[in-house]
Amino acid sequence: QFQDAGIGSDVHIDRVEGRNAAKAIFAHVPEFGADLVLLTSHGRGALREKVFGSIALQVLQSENAPVLMVRSEIPGAAAAFRLNNILVPLDSSPLYEPALDVATDLAQTFNASLHLLVVVPTANSLTPERAATAMLLPSSTRAILDLAVNGAAEYLKAKSEKLIAQSKVLTI
């Protein structure tokens, strides 16, 4: 059916040695030259997940290829995939920006809205070490946190304007 629709496809059945499906998936990423691994999480195996980690979690931790995880709404069956809104957490540094490139491509393909997010700490969410300093220097801490909020806002504005100017996304 895929080939009739003009979609390149290949089918491969693998017998998993030692019941390690995640390892088998890792092995096939370079074999197929996969650019993306798409998984559906069925949500079973809570105890096993805590001890060993689910197949999906093990694959997510792989560095072989990017992984897109789709949550199944019906246990054991893949739900229809609709992509209307994409959330892209960023941290104002280039480290997380490759996710933005992928997200903009997906937003274009699915005509989805893109939501950029930078999480900035508040005085109540500081680590214990930083909270101690905040108690000693409350005015300085507030000023630093305000600068972080302003910096995040400027960063997001610049990223949004660049994406809109490049006509990569319609809604941010």
PDB file of N, CA and C in Angstrom, residues 108-164:
ATOM      1  N   GLN A 108       5.580  22.897   9.637  1.00  0.00           N
ATOM      2  CA  GLN A 108       5.262  23.175   8.235  1.00  0.00           C
ATOM      3  C   GLN A 108       4.521  22.008   7.605  1.00  0.00           C
ATOM      4  N   THR A 109       5.020  20.813   7.814  1.00  0.00           N
ATOM      5  CA  THR A 109       4.433  19.629   7.196  1.00  0.00           C
ATOM      6  C   THR A 109       3.000  19.396   7.652  1.00  0.00           C
ATOM      7  N   PHE A 110       2.747  19.570   8.934  1.00  0.00           N
ATOM      8  CA  PHE A 110       1.426  19.281   9.494  1.00  0.00           C
ATOM      9  C   PHE A 110       0.562  20.527   9.680  1.00  0.00           C
ATOM     10  N   ASN A 111       1.070  21.684   9.243  1.00  0.00           N
ATOM     11  CA  ASN A 111       0.365  22.947   9.453  1.00  0.00           C
ATOM     12  C   ASN A 111       0.005  23.117  10.930  1.00  0.00           C
ATOM     13  N   ALA A 112       0.972  22.854  11.775  1.00  0.00           N
ATOM     14  CA  ALA A 112       0.776  22.907  13.227  1.00  0.00           C
ATOM     15  C   ALA A 112       1.305  24.215  13.794  1.00  0.00           C
ATOM     16  N   SER A 113       0.827  24.552  14.969  1.00  0.00           N
ATOM     17  CA  SER A 113       1.333  25.718  15.682  1.00  0.00           C
ATOM     18  C   SER A 113       2.564  25.319  16.483  1.00  0.00           C
ATOM     19  N   LEU A 114       3.495  26.240  16.563  1.00  0.00           N
ATOM     20  CA  LEU A 114       4.739  26.007  17.278  1.00  0.00           C
ATOM     21  C   LEU A 114       4.726  26.851  18.542  1.00  0.00           C
ATOM     22  N   HIS A 115       5.024  26.226  19.673  1.00  0.00           N
ATOM     23  CA  HIS A 115       5.055  26.926  20.951  1.00  0.00           C
ATOM     24  C   HIS A 115       6.468  26.825  21.524  1.00  0.00           C
ATOM     25  N   LEU A 116       7.148  27.945  21.622  1.00  0.00           N
ATOM     26  CA  LEU A 116       8.498  27.984  22.164  1.00  0.00           C
ATOM     27  C   LEU A 116       8.418  28.291  23.648  1.00  0.00           C
ATOM     28  N   LEU A 117       9.243  27.614  24.436  1.00  0.00           N
ATOM     29  CA  LEU A 117       9.185  27.752  25.888  1.00  0.00           C
ATOM     30  C   LEU A 117      10.584  27.835  26.465  1.00  0.00           C
ATOM     31  N   VAL A 118      10.798  28.815  27.322  1.00  0.00           N
ATOM     32  CA  VAL A 118      11.999  28.877  28.144  1.00  0.00           C
ATOM     33  C   VAL A 118      11.517  28.921  29.590  1.00  0.00           C
ATOM     34  N   VAL A 119      12.015  28.020  30.405  1.00  0.00           N
ATOM     35  CA  VAL A 119      11.632  27.976  31.816  1.00  0.00           C
ATOM     36  C   VAL A 119      12.671  28.751  32.609  1.00  0.00           C
ATOM     37  N   VAL A 120      12.199  29.725  33.376  1.00  0.00           N
ATOM     38  CA  VAL A 120      13.077  30.571  34.177  1.00  0.00           C
ATOM     39  C   VAL A 120      12.740  30.335  35.650  1.00  0.00           C
ATOM     40  N   PRO A 121      13.739  30.144  36.490  1.00  0.00           N
ATOM     41  CA  PRO A 121      13.441  29.895  37.909  1.00  0.00           C
ATOM     42  C   PRO A 121      12.861  31.134  38.595  1.00  0.00           C
ATOM     43  N   THR A 122      12.123  30.870  39.653  1.00  0.00           N
ATOM     44  CA  THR A 122      11.631  31.938  40.514  1.00  0.00           C
ATOM     45  C   THR A 122      12.374  31.818  41.844  1.00  0.00           C
ATOM     46  N   ALA A 123      12.193  32.783  42.705  1.00  0.00           N
ATOM     47  CA  ALA A 123      12.858  32.733  44.007  1.00  0.00           C
ATOM     48  C   ALA A 123      12.453  31.477  44.786  1.00  0.00           C
ATOM     49  N   ASN A 124      11.216  31.019  44.602  1.00  0.00           N
ATOM     50  CA  ASN A 124      10.730  29.841  45.322  1.00  0.00           C
ATOM     51  C   ASN A 124      11.221  28.521  44.732  1.00  0.00           C
ATOM     52  N   SER A 125      11.751  28.538  43.506  1.00  0.00           N
ATOM     53  CA  SER A 125      12.181  27.292  42.881  1.00  0.00           C
ATOM     54  C   SER A 125      13.695  27.149  42.777  1.00  0.00           C
ATOM     55  N   LEU A 126      14.436  28.013  43.448  1.00  0.00           N
ATOM     56  CA  LEU A 126      15.893  27.941  43.405  1.00  0.00           C
ATOM     57  C   LEU A 126      16.405  26.704  44.131  1.00  0.00           C
ATOM     58  N   THR A 127      17.557  26.215  43.699  1.00  0.00           N
ATOM     59  CA  THR A 127      18.193  25.102  44.392  1.00  0.00           C
ATOM     60  C   THR A 127      18.553  25.550  45.805  1.00  0.00           C
ATOM     61  N   PRO A 128      18.726  24.606  46.735  1.00  0.00           N
ATOM     62  CA  PRO A 128      19.051  25.006  48.113  1.00  0.00           C
ATOM     63  C   PRO A 128      20.287  25.912  48.208  1.00  0.00           C
ATOM     64  N   GLU A 129      21.296  25.642  47.382  1.00  0.00           N
ATOM     65  CA  GLU A 129      22.502  26.475  47.420  1.00  0.00           C
ATOM     66  C   GLU A 129      22.192  27.913  46.993  1.00  0.00           C
ATOM     67  N   ARG A 130      21.432  28.046  45.914  1.00  0.00           N
ATOM     68  CA  ARG A 130      21.084  29.378  45.417  1.00  0.00           C
ATOM     69  C   ARG A 130      20.067  30.062  46.326  1.00  0.00           C
ATOM     70  N   ALA A 131      19.194  29.264  46.972  1.00  0.00           N
ATOM     71  CA  ALA A 131      18.201  29.837  47.877  1.00  0.00           C
ATOM     72  C   ALA A 131      18.879  30.470  49.083  1.00  0.00           C
ATOM     73  N   ALA A 132      19.969  29.852  49.559  1.00  0.00           N
ATOM     74  CA  ALA A 132      20.698  30.427  50.696  1.00  0.00           C
ATOM     75  C   ALA A 132      21.268  31.786  50.322  1.00  0.00           C
ATOM     76  N   THR A 133      21.840  31.874  49.131  1.00  0.00           N
ATOM     77  CA  THR A 133      22.369  33.151  48.652  1.00  0.00           C
ATOM     78  C   THR A 133      21.229  34.156  48.474  1.00  0.00           C
ATOM     79  N   ALA A 134      20.095  33.674  47.975  1.00  0.00           N
ATOM     80  CA  ALA A 134      18.944  34.561  47.760  1.00  0.00           C
ATOM     81  C   ALA A 134      18.445  35.163  49.066  1.00  0.00           C
ATOM     82  N   MET A 135      18.536  34.384  50.142  1.00  0.00           N
ATOM     83  CA  MET A 135      18.100  34.905  51.438  1.00  0.00           C
ATOM     84  C   MET A 135      19.054  35.984  51.931  1.00  0.00           C
ATOM     85  N   LEU A 136      20.339  35.841  51.622  1.00  0.00           N
ATOM     86  CA  LEU A 136      21.327  36.835  52.046  1.00  0.00           C
ATOM     87  C   LEU A 136      21.304  38.089  51.172  1.00  0.00           C
ATOM     88  N   LEU A 137      20.994  37.896  49.899  1.00  0.00           N
ATOM     89  CA  LEU A 137      20.994  39.006  48.942  1.00  0.00           C
ATOM     90  C   LEU A 137      19.676  39.029  48.160  1.00  0.00           C
ATOM     91  N   PRO A 138      18.560  39.311  48.819  1.00  0.00           N
ATOM     92  CA  PRO A 138      17.259  39.216  48.140  1.00  0.00           C
ATOM     93  C   PRO A 138      17.098  40.193  46.976  1.00  0.00           C
ATOM     94  N   SER A 139      17.579  41.413  47.125  1.00  0.00           N
ATOM     95  CA  SER A 139      17.438  42.395  46.039  1.00  0.00           C
ATOM     96  C   SER A 139      18.255  41.986  44.823  1.00  0.00           C
ATOM     97  N   SER A 140      19.474  41.529  45.067  1.00  0.00           N
ATOM     98  CA  SER A 140      20.329  41.079  43.964  1.00  0.00           C
ATOM     99  C   SER A 140      19.727  39.860  43.272  1.00  0.00           C
ATOM    100  N   THR A 141      19.179  38.943  44.055  1.00  0.00           N
ATOM    101  CA  THR A 141      18.565  37.739  43.485  1.00  0.00           C
ATOM    102  C   THR A 141      17.370  38.110  42.614  1.00  0.00           C
ATOM    103  N   ARG A 142      16.512  39.015  43.112  1.00  0.00           N
ATOM    104  CA  ARG A 142      15.369  39.460  42.313  1.00  0.00           C
ATOM    105  C   ARG A 142      15.839  40.097  41.012  1.00  0.00           C
ATOM    106  N   ALA A 143      16.881  40.901  41.081  1.00  0.00           N
ATOM    107  CA  ALA A 143      17.407  41.557  39.879  1.00  0.00           C
ATOM    108  C   ALA A 143      17.935  40.521  38.886  1.00  0.00           C
ATOM    109  N   ILE A 144      18.632  39.505  39.384  1.00  0.00           N
ATOM    110  CA  ILE A 144      19.173  38.459  38.512  1.00  0.00           C
ATOM    111  C   ILE A 144      18.041  37.666  37.867  1.00  0.00           C
ATOM    112  N   LEU A 145      17.027  37.337  38.649  1.00  0.00           N
ATOM    113  CA  LEU A 145      15.892  36.592  38.105  1.00  0.00           C
ATOM    114  C   LEU A 145      15.123  37.428  37.091  1.00  0.00           C
ATOM    115  N   ASP A 146      14.985  38.736  37.354  1.00  0.00           N
ATOM    116  CA  ASP A 146      14.337  39.620  36.388  1.00  0.00           C
ATOM    117  C   ASP A 146      15.135  39.686  35.085  1.00  0.00           C
ATOM    118  N   LEU A 147      16.452  39.727  35.202  1.00  0.00           N
ATOM    119  CA  LEU A 147      17.298  39.717  34.007  1.00  0.00           C
ATOM    120  C   LEU A 147      17.120  38.416  33.228  1.00  0.00           C
ATOM    121  N   ALA A 148      16.982  37.311  33.940  1.00  0.00           N
ATOM    122  CA  ALA A 148      16.771  36.016  33.281  1.00  0.00           C
ATOM    123  C   ALA A 148      15.446  36.008  32.515  1.00  0.00           C
ATOM    124  N   VAL A 149      14.392  36.572  33.113  1.00  0.00           N
ATOM    125  CA  VAL A 149      13.091  36.647  32.443  1.00  0.00           C
ATOM    126  C   VAL A 149      13.197  37.526  31.202  1.00  0.00           C
ATOM    127  N   ASN A 150      13.828  38.688  31.348  1.00  0.00           N
ATOM    128  CA  ASN A 150      13.980  39.596  30.196  1.00  0.00           C
ATOM    129  C   ASN A 150      14.824  38.959  29.100  1.00  0.00           C
ATOM    130  N   GLY A 151      15.893  38.284  29.491  1.00  0.00           N
ATOM    131  CA  GLY A 151      16.744  37.608  28.510  1.00  0.00           C
ATOM    132  C   GLY A 151      15.987  36.512  27.778  1.00  0.00           C
ATOM    133  N   ALA A 152      15.185  35.746  28.503  1.00  0.00           N
ATOM    134  CA  ALA A 152      14.388  34.692  27.883  1.00  0.00           C
ATOM    135  C   ALA A 152      13.372  35.285  26.912  1.00  0.00           C
ATOM    136  N   ALA A 153      12.736  36.383  27.305  1.00  0.00           N
ATOM    137  CA  ALA A 153      11.751  37.028  26.434  1.00  0.00           C
ATOM    138  C   ALA A 153      12.401  37.541  25.153  1.00  0.00           C
ATOM    139  N   GLU A 154      13.574  38.155  25.274  1.00  0.00           N
ATOM    140  CA  GLU A 154      14.288  38.648  24.087  1.00  0.00           C
ATOM    141  C   GLU A 154      14.710  37.495  23.183  1.00  0.00           C
ATOM    142  N   TYR A 155      15.194  36.413  23.779  1.00  0.00           N
ATOM    143  CA  TYR A 155      15.618  35.237  23.024  1.00  0.00           C
ATOM    144  C   TYR A 155      14.438  34.656  22.238  1.00  0.00           C
ATOM    145  N   LEU A 156      13.295  34.478  22.919  1.00  0.00           N
ATOM    146  CA  LEU A 156      12.121  33.912  22.257  1.00  0.00           C
ATOM    147  C   LEU A 156      11.595  34.838  21.164  1.00  0.00           C
ATOM    148  N   LYS A 157      11.631  36.136  21.421  1.00  0.00           N
ATOM    149  CA  LYS A 157      11.182  37.095  20.401  1.00  0.00           C
ATOM    150  C   LYS A 157      12.069  37.020  19.165  1.00  0.00           C
ATOM    151  N   ALA A 158      13.370  36.954  19.372  1.00  0.00           N
ATOM    152  CA  ALA A 158      14.300  36.875  18.243  1.00  0.00           C
ATOM    153  C   ALA A 158      14.095  35.580  17.451  1.00  0.00           C
ATOM    154  N   LYS A 159      13.934  34.458  18.155  1.00  0.00           N
ATOM    155  CA  LYS A 159      13.714  33.178  17.479  1.00  0.00           C
ATOM    156  C   LYS A 159      12.394  33.206  16.703  1.00  0.00           C
ATOM    157  N   SER A 160      11.346  33.735  17.316  1.00  0.00           N
ATOM    158  CA  SER A 160      10.037  33.807  16.664  1.00  0.00           C
ATOM    159  C   SER A 160      10.093  34.684  15.417  1.00  0.00           C
ATOM    160  N   GLU A 161      10.700  35.844  15.546  1.00  0.00           N
ATOM    161  CA  GLU A 161      10.790  36.758  14.403  1.00  0.00           C
ATOM    162  C   GLU A 161      11.582  36.133  13.266  1.00  0.00           C
ATOM    163  N   LYS A 162      12.645  35.421  13.587  1.00  0.00           N
ATOM    164  CA  LYS A 162      13.463  34.769  12.560  1.00  0.00           C
ATOM    165  C   LYS A 162      12.655  33.692  11.834  1.00  0.00           C
ATOM    166  N   LEU A 163      11.904  32.880  12.575  1.00  0.00           N
ATOM    167  CA  LEU A 163      11.092  31.837  11.954  1.00  0.00           C
ATOM    168  C   LEU A 163      10.000  32.421  11.075  1.00  0.00           C
ATOM    169  N   ILE A 164       9.368  33.479  11.550  1.00  0.00           N
ATOM    170  CA  ILE A 164       8.311  34.112  10.766  1.00  0.00           C
ATOM    171  C   ILE A 164       8.897  34.759   9.513  1.00  0.00           C
TER     172      ILE A 164
END
